[in-house]
Short mmCIF file of C-alpha atoms in Angstrom, two decimals:
data_model
loop_
_atom_site.label_atom_id
_atom_site.label_comp_id
_atom_site.label_asym_id
_atom_site.label_seq_id
_atom_site.Cartn_x
_atom_site.Cartn_y
_atom_site.Cartn_z
CA MET A 1 120.70 69.98 -42.05
CA SER A 2 117.80 70.35 -40.09
CA ALA A 3 114.30 68.91 -41.23
CA SER A 4 113.24 72.19 -42.44
CA GLY A 5 116.64 72.83 -44.00
CA SER A 6 116.08 69.74 -45.99
CA ALA A 7 112.48 70.91 -47.14
CA TYR A 8 114.32 74.22 -48.12
CA ALA A 9 116.85 72.13 -50.27
CA ASP A 10 113.75 70.34 -51.69
CA LEU A 11 112.16 73.59 -52.85
CA LEU A 12 115.48 74.74 -54.61
CA GLY A 13 115.67 71.14 -56.04
CA LEU A 14 112.32 71.64 -57.56
CA VAL A 15 112.95 74.75 -59.37
CA ALA A 16 116.34 73.59 -60.44
CA PHE A 17 115.05 70.34 -61.82
CA GLY A 18 112.23 72.44 -63.50
CA GLU A 19 114.81 74.41 -65.18
CA LEU A 20 116.78 71.45 -66.18
CA LEU A 21 113.86 69.78 -67.95
CA ALA A 22 112.45 72.80 -69.51
CA PHE A 23 115.67 73.34 -71.22
CA GLU A 24 115.89 69.74 -72.46
CA ARG A 25 112.34 69.51 -73.77
CA MET A 26 112.34 73.15 -75.40
CA ALA A 27 115.53 72.14 -77.02
CA GLY A 28 113.82 69.15 -78.37
CA ASP A 29 110.83 70.86 -79.62
CA ALA A 30 112.96 73.50 -81.66
CA ARG A 31 112.93 70.87 -84.71
CA LEU A 32 109.07 71.95 -85.07
CA ALA A 33 109.82 75.42 -85.74
CA PRO A 34 108.82 76.54 -89.27
CA ASP A 35 112.08 78.43 -89.87
CA LEU A 36 115.68 78.66 -88.74
CA ARG A 37 114.90 82.01 -87.17
CA ARG A 38 112.32 80.66 -84.88
CA ARG A 39 114.11 77.30 -84.24
CA ALA A 40 117.15 79.35 -83.02
CA ALA A 41 114.83 81.85 -80.83
CA LEU A 42 113.61 78.77 -79.08
CA ASN A 43 116.80 77.12 -78.52
CA GLU A 44 118.03 80.43 -77.02
CA MET A 45 114.97 80.55 -74.68
CA ALA A 46 115.85 76.91 -73.63
CA ALA A 47 119.71 77.93 -72.99
CA ALA A 48 118.53 80.69 -70.57
CA GLU A 49 117.10 77.76 -68.14
CA ILE A 50 120.34 76.02 -68.16
CA ALA A 51 122.01 79.04 -66.79
CA ASN A 52 119.62 79.34 -64.11
CA TYR A 53 119.94 75.67 -63.35
CA ARG A 54 123.60 76.24 -62.79
CA ARG A 55 123.12 79.01 -60.22
CA LEU A 56 120.57 76.83 -58.37
CA ALA A 57 122.96 73.83 -58.29
CA ASP A 58 125.75 75.77 -57.05
CA ARG A 59 123.68 77.19 -54.23
CA LEU A 60 122.74 73.60 -53.24
CA THR A 61 126.30 72.54 -53.28
CA ALA A 62 127.20 75.46 -51.11
CA LEU A 63 124.44 74.38 -48.78
CA GLY A 64 125.90 71.08 -48.65
CA VAL A 65 123.10 69.18 -50.78
CA PRO A 66 124.14 67.29 -53.79
CA PRO A 67 121.77 68.84 -56.64
CA GLU A 68 121.03 65.48 -57.96
CA ASP A 69 119.80 64.33 -54.41
CA ALA A 70 117.56 67.48 -54.20
CA MET A 71 116.35 67.10 -57.55
CA ALA A 72 115.67 63.38 -57.24
CA PRO A 73 112.02 63.39 -55.92
CA TYR A 74 110.82 65.65 -58.98
CA VAL A 75 112.13 63.55 -61.89
CA GLU A 76 109.20 61.18 -62.01
CA PRO A 77 106.27 63.95 -61.87
CA LEU A 78 107.97 66.51 -63.85
CA GLN A 79 108.86 63.97 -66.67
CA ALA A 80 105.30 62.71 -66.46
CA TYR A 81 104.13 66.07 -67.11
CA HIS A 82 106.23 66.50 -70.39
CA ASP A 83 105.59 63.05 -71.52
CA SER A 84 101.90 63.60 -71.35
CA THR A 85 102.21 67.04 -73.13
CA GLU A 86 104.26 66.52 -76.31
CA PRO A 87 103.45 69.44 -78.63
CA ARG A 88 102.59 68.08 -82.27
CA ASP A 89 103.42 71.33 -83.95
CA TRP A 90 104.91 74.69 -83.65
CA ALA A 91 101.77 76.66 -82.40
CA GLU A 92 101.48 73.90 -79.53
CA VAL A 93 105.43 74.37 -78.83
CA VAL A 94 105.03 77.93 -78.33
CA THR A 95 101.67 77.78 -76.29
CA LYS A 96 103.48 75.17 -74.17
CA ALA A 97 106.42 77.48 -73.75
CA TYR A 98 104.02 80.40 -73.02
CA VAL A 99 101.89 78.77 -70.58
CA GLY A 100 104.28 76.61 -68.76
CA ASP A 101 106.97 79.65 -68.25
CA ALA A 102 104.29 81.76 -67.04
CA ILE A 103 103.06 79.33 -64.48
CA THR A 104 106.45 78.45 -63.48
CA ASP A 105 107.25 81.78 -62.64
CA ASP A 106 104.12 82.37 -60.63
CA PHE A 107 104.90 79.33 -58.55
CA VAL A 108 108.48 80.34 -57.94
CA ARG A 109 107.30 83.69 -56.76
CA GLU A 110 105.05 81.90 -54.25
CA ILE A 111 108.10 79.78 -53.16
CA ALA A 112 110.41 82.76 -52.84
CA ASP A 113 107.82 83.86 -49.93
CA ALA A 114 109.25 80.74 -48.18
CA LEU A 115 112.91 81.44 -48.41
CA GLU A 116 115.48 83.59 -46.91
CA GLU A 117 118.07 85.73 -48.52
CA PRO A 118 120.18 85.18 -50.36
CA ASP A 119 117.72 82.26 -51.76
CA ARG A 120 114.80 84.38 -51.99
CA ALA A 121 116.66 86.96 -54.62
CA LEU A 122 118.34 83.92 -56.30
CA VAL A 123 114.91 82.47 -56.98
CA LEU A 124 113.23 85.57 -57.92
CA ASP A 125 116.28 86.15 -60.29
CA VAL A 126 115.42 82.90 -62.40
CA LEU A 127 112.09 84.27 -63.54
CA HIS A 128 111.92 84.29 -67.29
CA ASP A 129 113.21 87.17 -69.35
CA SER A 130 109.90 88.86 -70.45
CA ARG A 131 111.09 88.99 -74.00
CA TYR A 132 110.84 85.16 -74.46
CA ALA A 133 107.15 85.55 -73.32
CA ASP A 134 106.70 88.31 -75.67
CA PHE A 135 108.32 86.08 -78.55
CA ALA A 136 105.89 83.02 -77.59
CA GLY A 137 102.76 85.38 -77.05
CA ALA A 138 103.44 86.93 -80.56
CA GLU A 139 103.85 83.60 -82.19
CA ILE A 140 100.40 82.46 -80.71
CA ARG A 141 98.70 85.53 -82.17
CA VAL A 142 100.39 84.91 -85.58
CA ALA A 143 99.12 81.28 -85.58
CA VAL A 144 95.57 82.60 -84.57
CA ALA A 145 95.67 85.35 -87.27
CA ASP A 146 96.66 82.83 -89.80
CA ASP A 147 93.75 80.53 -89.13
CA PRO A 148 91.11 81.70 -86.41
CA ARG A 149 90.05 78.07 -85.98
CA VAL A 150 93.43 77.63 -84.52
CA ALA A 151 92.36 79.50 -81.35
CA GLY A 152 89.93 76.82 -80.37
CA ARG A 153 92.64 74.13 -80.64
CA LEU A 154 95.18 76.13 -78.73
CA SER A 155 92.88 76.81 -76.11
CA MET A 156 92.00 73.33 -75.57
CA TRP A 157 95.72 72.59 -75.59
CA ALA A 158 96.31 75.20 -72.94
CA ARG A 159 93.70 73.74 -70.52
CA ARG A 160 95.38 70.32 -71.11
CA LEU A 161 98.67 71.89 -70.09
CA VAL A 162 97.27 73.57 -66.87
CA GLY A 163 95.43 70.57 -66.03
CA GLU A 164 98.41 68.04 -66.44
CA ALA A 165 100.62 70.47 -64.50
CA LEU A 166 98.28 70.89 -61.53
CA SER A 167 97.92 66.85 -61.41
CA GLN A 168 101.56 66.36 -61.28
CA ALA A 169 101.79 69.41 -58.73
CA GLY A 170 99.14 67.93 -56.61
CA ARG A 171 101.10 64.54 -56.61
CA VAL A 172 104.16 66.42 -55.41
CA ALA A 173 102.28 68.20 -52.81
CA ALA A 174 100.72 65.02 -51.41
CA GLU A 175 104.06 63.15 -51.32
CA ARG A 176 106.18 65.83 -49.70
CA ALA A 177 104.39 67.37 -46.68
CA ALA A 178 107.57 69.03 -45.41
CA LEU A 179 107.65 70.96 -48.76
CA THR A 180 104.14 72.01 -48.77
CA ALA A 181 104.42 73.13 -45.10
CA LEU A 182 107.08 75.29 -46.15
CA ILE A 183 104.94 77.14 -48.96
CA ALA A 184 101.86 77.36 -46.49
CA ARG A 185 100.68 80.69 -45.70
CA ASP A 186 99.83 81.96 -42.14
CA GLY A 187 100.81 78.43 -40.85
CA ARG A 188 97.98 76.89 -43.19
CA VAL A 189 98.97 74.50 -46.21
CA ASP A 190 96.43 76.14 -48.62
CA VAL A 191 97.09 74.11 -51.90
CA PRO A 192 93.67 74.90 -53.24
CA GLY A 193 94.45 78.54 -52.64
CA LEU A 194 97.82 78.26 -54.16
CA PHE A 195 96.18 76.45 -57.40
CA GLY A 196 93.45 79.11 -57.32
CA ARG A 197 96.11 82.01 -57.62
CA LEU A 198 98.04 80.19 -60.36
CA THR A 199 94.91 79.42 -62.50
CA THR A 200 93.38 83.07 -62.12
CA ALA A 201 96.86 84.41 -63.33
CA HIS A 202 96.81 81.85 -66.25
CA THR A 203 93.33 82.85 -67.35
CA ALA A 204 94.26 86.65 -67.59
CA ARG A 205 97.29 85.39 -69.84
CA MET A 206 95.26 83.39 -72.14
CA THR A 207 93.02 86.21 -72.69
CA ALA A 208 95.90 88.44 -73.57
CA ALA A 209 97.05 85.94 -76.08
CA GLY A 210 93.78 85.74 -77.84
CA LEU A 211 92.87 82.43 -76.33
CA ASN A 212 89.83 81.34 -74.40
CA ASN A 213 89.48 79.42 -71.09
CA MET B 1 128.37 91.39 -100.77
CA SER B 2 130.72 90.29 -103.61
CA ALA B 3 131.11 86.59 -104.64
CA SER B 4 133.82 85.95 -102.17
CA GLY B 5 131.94 87.74 -99.57
CA SER B 6 129.08 85.52 -100.01
CA ALA B 7 131.31 82.21 -99.66
CA TYR B 8 132.65 84.32 -96.51
CA ALA B 9 129.21 84.41 -95.13
CA ASP B 10 128.69 80.73 -95.84
CA LEU B 11 131.51 79.74 -93.80
CA LEU B 12 130.38 81.59 -90.81
CA GLY B 13 126.93 80.09 -91.48
CA LEU B 14 128.35 76.65 -91.63
CA VAL B 15 129.92 77.15 -88.12
CA ALA B 16 126.79 78.70 -86.76
CA PHE B 17 124.40 76.18 -87.84
CA GLY B 18 126.94 73.38 -86.73
CA GLU B 19 126.53 75.11 -83.29
CA LEU B 20 122.75 75.08 -83.52
CA LEU B 21 122.27 71.71 -84.29
CA ALA B 22 124.94 70.58 -81.84
CA PHE B 23 123.04 72.19 -79.13
CA GLU B 24 119.99 70.44 -79.90
CA ARG B 25 121.21 67.06 -80.49
CA MET B 26 123.18 67.06 -77.25
CA ALA B 27 120.14 68.35 -75.24
CA GLY B 28 118.14 65.55 -76.64
CA ASP B 29 120.51 62.86 -75.94
CA ALA B 30 120.55 64.05 -72.19
CA ARG B 31 117.75 61.81 -71.51
CA LEU B 32 120.06 58.88 -71.74
CA ALA B 33 122.48 59.91 -68.93
CA PRO B 34 122.56 57.43 -66.20
CA ASP B 35 122.17 59.97 -63.50
CA LEU B 36 121.24 63.56 -62.94
CA ARG B 37 124.87 64.59 -62.47
CA ARG B 38 125.72 63.46 -65.79
CA ARG B 39 122.63 64.63 -67.35
CA ALA B 40 123.05 68.15 -66.19
CA ALA B 41 126.74 68.16 -67.55
CA LEU B 42 125.91 67.13 -70.99
CA ASN B 43 123.00 69.95 -70.82
CA GLU B 44 125.44 72.27 -69.85
CA MET B 45 127.79 71.07 -72.70
CA ALA B 46 124.98 71.81 -75.30
CA ALA B 47 124.24 75.12 -73.78
CA ALA B 48 127.79 76.42 -74.45
CA GLU B 49 127.14 75.75 -78.00
CA ILE B 50 123.96 78.10 -78.13
CA ALA B 51 126.14 81.03 -76.75
CA ASN B 52 128.66 80.51 -79.78
CA TYR B 53 125.67 80.33 -82.01
CA ARG B 54 124.21 83.69 -81.00
CA ARG B 55 127.85 85.42 -81.44
CA LEU B 56 128.17 83.92 -85.09
CA ALA B 57 124.63 84.86 -85.53
CA ASP B 58 125.19 88.58 -84.54
CA ARG B 59 128.36 88.76 -86.75
CA LEU B 60 126.41 87.76 -89.92
CA THR B 61 123.64 90.20 -89.13
CA ALA B 62 126.34 92.79 -88.73
CA LEU B 63 128.01 91.54 -92.22
CA GLY B 64 124.21 92.30 -93.76
CA VAL B 65 123.38 88.68 -94.20
CA PRO B 66 120.41 87.04 -92.52
CA PRO B 67 121.99 84.28 -90.45
CA GLU B 68 119.06 81.81 -91.53
CA ASP B 69 120.14 82.66 -95.08
CA ALA B 70 123.73 81.75 -94.61
CA MET B 71 122.60 78.57 -92.67
CA ALA B 72 119.97 77.25 -94.92
CA PRO B 73 122.36 75.23 -97.21
CA TYR B 74 123.69 73.27 -94.21
CA VAL B 75 120.42 72.30 -92.83
CA GLU B 76 120.11 69.08 -94.90
CA PRO B 77 123.53 67.62 -94.73
CA LEU B 78 123.86 68.31 -90.97
CA GLN B 79 120.61 66.84 -90.14
CA ALA B 80 121.56 63.92 -92.20
CA TYR B 81 124.60 63.43 -90.25
CA HIS B 82 122.81 63.51 -86.88
CA ASP B 83 119.85 61.46 -88.07
CA SER B 84 122.19 58.64 -89.17
CA THR B 85 124.14 58.74 -86.14
CA GLU B 86 121.58 58.58 -83.18
CA PRO B 87 123.30 57.37 -80.17
CA ARG B 88 121.41 54.39 -78.44
CA ASP B 89 123.05 54.54 -75.13
CA TRP B 90 124.79 56.93 -72.80
CA ALA B 91 128.55 55.43 -73.98
CA GLU B 92 127.36 56.26 -77.43
CA VAL B 93 126.29 59.69 -76.49
CA VAL B 94 129.38 60.74 -74.92
CA THR B 95 131.69 59.17 -77.67
CA LYS B 96 129.62 61.26 -80.24
CA ALA B 97 130.24 64.28 -78.25
CA TYR B 98 133.92 63.49 -77.83
CA VAL B 99 134.48 62.77 -81.60
CA GLY B 100 132.16 65.32 -83.02
CA ASP B 101 133.20 68.30 -80.95
CA ALA B 102 136.99 67.57 -81.56
CA ILE B 103 136.57 67.18 -85.30
CA THR B 104 134.36 70.35 -85.50
CA ASP B 105 137.21 72.15 -83.56
CA ASP B 106 139.78 70.70 -86.06
CA PHE B 107 137.64 71.89 -89.01
CA VAL B 108 137.12 75.35 -87.47
CA ARG B 109 140.68 76.07 -87.13
CA GLU B 110 141.19 74.98 -90.58
CA ILE B 111 138.37 77.47 -91.60
CA ALA B 112 139.92 80.44 -89.41
CA ASP B 113 142.82 80.31 -91.76
CA ALA B 114 140.62 81.49 -94.62
CA LEU B 115 139.37 84.31 -92.48
CA GLU B 116 140.27 88.10 -91.72
CA GLU B 117 140.09 89.58 -88.35
CA PRO B 118 137.60 90.04 -86.55
CA ASP B 119 136.28 86.72 -87.71
CA ARG B 120 139.23 84.79 -87.20
CA ALA B 121 139.41 85.53 -83.69
CA LEU B 122 135.62 85.02 -83.12
CA VAL B 123 135.68 81.60 -84.89
CA LEU B 124 138.92 80.43 -82.87
CA ASP B 125 137.05 81.60 -79.89
CA VAL B 126 133.93 79.30 -80.34
CA LEU B 127 136.24 76.47 -80.03
CA HIS B 128 134.95 74.07 -77.44
CA ASP B 129 135.99 74.29 -73.65
CA SER B 130 138.35 71.53 -73.06
CA ARG B 131 136.62 70.74 -69.83
CA TYR B 132 133.91 69.20 -71.81
CA ALA B 133 136.26 67.10 -73.88
CA ASP B 134 137.82 66.07 -70.51
CA PHE B 135 134.32 65.04 -69.20
CA ALA B 136 133.35 62.99 -72.26
CA GLY B 137 136.94 61.36 -72.58
CA ALA B 138 136.63 60.35 -68.89
CA GLU B 139 132.98 58.85 -69.43
CA ILE B 140 134.42 56.89 -72.13
CA ARG B 141 137.12 55.40 -70.04
CA VAL B 142 134.77 54.82 -67.27
CA ALA B 143 132.43 52.74 -69.74
CA VAL B 144 135.52 50.67 -71.05
CA ALA B 145 136.82 50.25 -67.44
CA ASP B 146 133.36 48.81 -66.47
CA ASP B 147 133.32 46.45 -69.43
CA PRO B 148 136.20 46.17 -71.74
CA ARG B 149 134.12 44.76 -74.54
CA VAL B 150 132.67 48.23 -74.85
CA ALA B 151 135.87 49.34 -76.32
CA GLY B 152 135.24 47.42 -79.43
CA ARG B 153 131.66 48.66 -79.93
CA LEU B 154 132.62 52.32 -79.01
CA SER B 155 135.62 52.18 -81.50
CA MET B 156 133.27 50.82 -84.33
CA TRP B 157 130.74 53.56 -83.24
CA ALA B 158 133.49 56.30 -83.82
CA ARG B 159 134.45 54.99 -87.14
CA ARG B 160 130.97 55.15 -88.05
CA LEU B 161 130.77 58.69 -86.94
CA VAL B 162 133.76 59.92 -88.50
CA GLY B 163 132.56 58.09 -91.73
CA GLU B 164 129.13 59.59 -91.77
CA ALA B 165 130.86 63.05 -90.97
CA LEU B 166 133.23 62.89 -93.83
CA SER B 167 130.59 61.91 -96.30
CA GLN B 168 128.38 64.65 -95.35
CA ALA B 169 131.32 67.15 -95.40
CA GLY B 170 132.23 65.87 -99.03
CA ARG B 171 128.72 66.33 -100.24
CA VAL B 172 128.97 70.15 -98.92
CA ALA B 173 132.46 70.61 -100.44
CA ALA B 174 131.14 69.31 -103.74
CA GLU B 175 128.01 71.38 -103.90
CA ARG B 176 129.23 74.74 -102.59
CA ALA B 177 132.53 75.31 -104.82
CA ALA B 178 133.06 78.92 -103.64
CA LEU B 179 133.34 77.83 -100.01
CA THR B 180 135.63 75.07 -100.76
CA ALA B 181 137.78 77.48 -102.87
CA LEU B 182 138.17 79.73 -99.84
CA ILE B 183 139.56 77.12 -97.53
CA ALA B 184 141.92 75.77 -100.19
CA ARG B 185 145.65 76.16 -99.32
CA ASP B 186 148.21 77.74 -101.84
CA GLY B 187 145.32 78.15 -104.28
CA ARG B 188 144.44 74.48 -104.47
CA VAL B 189 141.42 72.95 -103.31
CA ASP B 190 142.85 70.13 -101.22
CA VAL B 191 139.91 68.33 -99.76
CA PRO B 192 141.49 65.15 -99.70
CA GLY B 193 144.37 66.72 -97.76
CA LEU B 194 141.95 68.35 -95.31
CA PHE B 195 140.21 65.08 -94.60
CA GLY B 196 143.47 63.48 -94.07
CA ARG B 197 144.48 66.06 -91.47
CA LEU B 198 141.26 65.67 -89.89
CA THR B 199 141.34 61.99 -89.55
CA THR B 200 144.92 61.71 -88.46
CA ALA B 201 143.91 64.06 -85.34
CA HIS B 202 140.91 61.83 -84.76
CA THR B 203 143.13 58.63 -84.61
CA ALA B 204 145.32 60.24 -82.05
CA ARG B 205 142.22 60.97 -79.98
CA MET B 206 140.71 57.64 -80.09
CA THR B 207 143.87 56.12 -78.84
CA ALA B 208 144.03 58.66 -75.88
CA ALA B 209 140.53 57.77 -75.06
CA GLY B 210 141.43 53.84 -75.11
CA LEU B 211 139.59 53.15 -78.39
CA ASN B 212 140.89 51.65 -81.58
CA ASN B 213 140.71 52.82 -84.92
#
C-alpha cells in the first residue's frame, strides 16, 4: 500500500478497535445493571459493536492489511481511556455508553469525509443504532428523576469522560501525523477545530439528557 | 400458565440466562488473549451467544413470561459457577470455553427432548457453532505443544470446571423439582444418569484435545 493507503487502513483500524473495545467494556459493565432486563439490554448494545467490528476487519483484510496490524497503534490509548473511566455504578455505566457512543459517532462522521466509497458508506453504516442512545438517555433521566442530586455527579462524570477521551485522541493525533493529515480539512490539520465540533455536539446532548456542562 | 407450562418456561429461562452469562464472561476473558486476532475471535464467540439469548427471550415473551422472571432462579447458581472458575490465563480461557460450551450443548440436547415444537427446534438451534469449538480446541493443542507440562494443568482445570458445573447443576435440580421432572426420562427423574451421560461425552472431548481425565 502507498503511504496514504496505510493512513487509510489506520483510520479503519482505529474505528475497528474502538468497536472491539467498546464491546468488551460494555459487556463487562453489564454486571452493574440493577435488573436482568437492563443487564440484557446493555449486553445487546455491546453485541451490536462486534458485528460492526467484523465488517471493518473483513474490509481491512480485503485491502490486504491484517486487522490486528491496523488496530495495534490504538490498543494503548484506547485501553488507557477505558481504564481511567471505570464506571462505579449503573448510572455511570449508561452515561458512559451515552456519551461515548455519541462522541464516537461524531468522530466517525468526521472520518467518513476522508474516505472513498465503499469505505465511506461502510463507516457511516457502523454508527450506533439510535434505539441504544434512546435507552441510555432514558436510563439517565430515570436516575436523575429518582434523585436530583445525581445530575451533578453524572455531569461531572460526563466531563471527565470527554476530558479523558480528548486527551487520548490528542495523543493519537500527535503520534500519527499521516492519519491526522487524512482527516484534515482544506489541507489544514485542524485538530482544535475537530475537538471544538465534537464538544459542541456533546454539550447539546448533555442538555437533552438533563445534565449540565 | 399451567404448572408444567411454568416448568417449561423455567427450562427456556435456564438456557437463556446461560447464554447471557456465557456472553458476559467470554467478553470479560478476552483481555487475556495473547494478541488482537485471538482477542477478536473470543469476542466474536461471545457475541454469538447474545443473538441466541435474544431468540429465547423473544420466545419467553411470546409465551407470556417476562424473560427476567424465567431467568431469575438461575442468577445465583450460574454466577457462582463463573465466580469459582475465573480463568487466570489464555489457556484456561479457551479450555473453559471448550469445556463449558460443549457441556452446555449436551445439556441443551437433553432439554430439547422435553420440549415441543417450535421450542425444540429453537433450543437445538442455539447449539454452538462448531467453528468456535474448533478454534478453542486448536488453541488448547497449541498451548500443550508449546509446553507439554501445560497438559497436566489444563486437565486439572477441566476437572474443576466440570466439578463446579455439576455441583451448581445439582443445586438447581434439587431446588426446582418441576424442572427436573420435565427432563426426566420414562417418568423417572434420573439426574445421576444425566450427569453420567454428560461426563462420558466430556471425557471423550478431553482426549480429543490432548488432555487427560
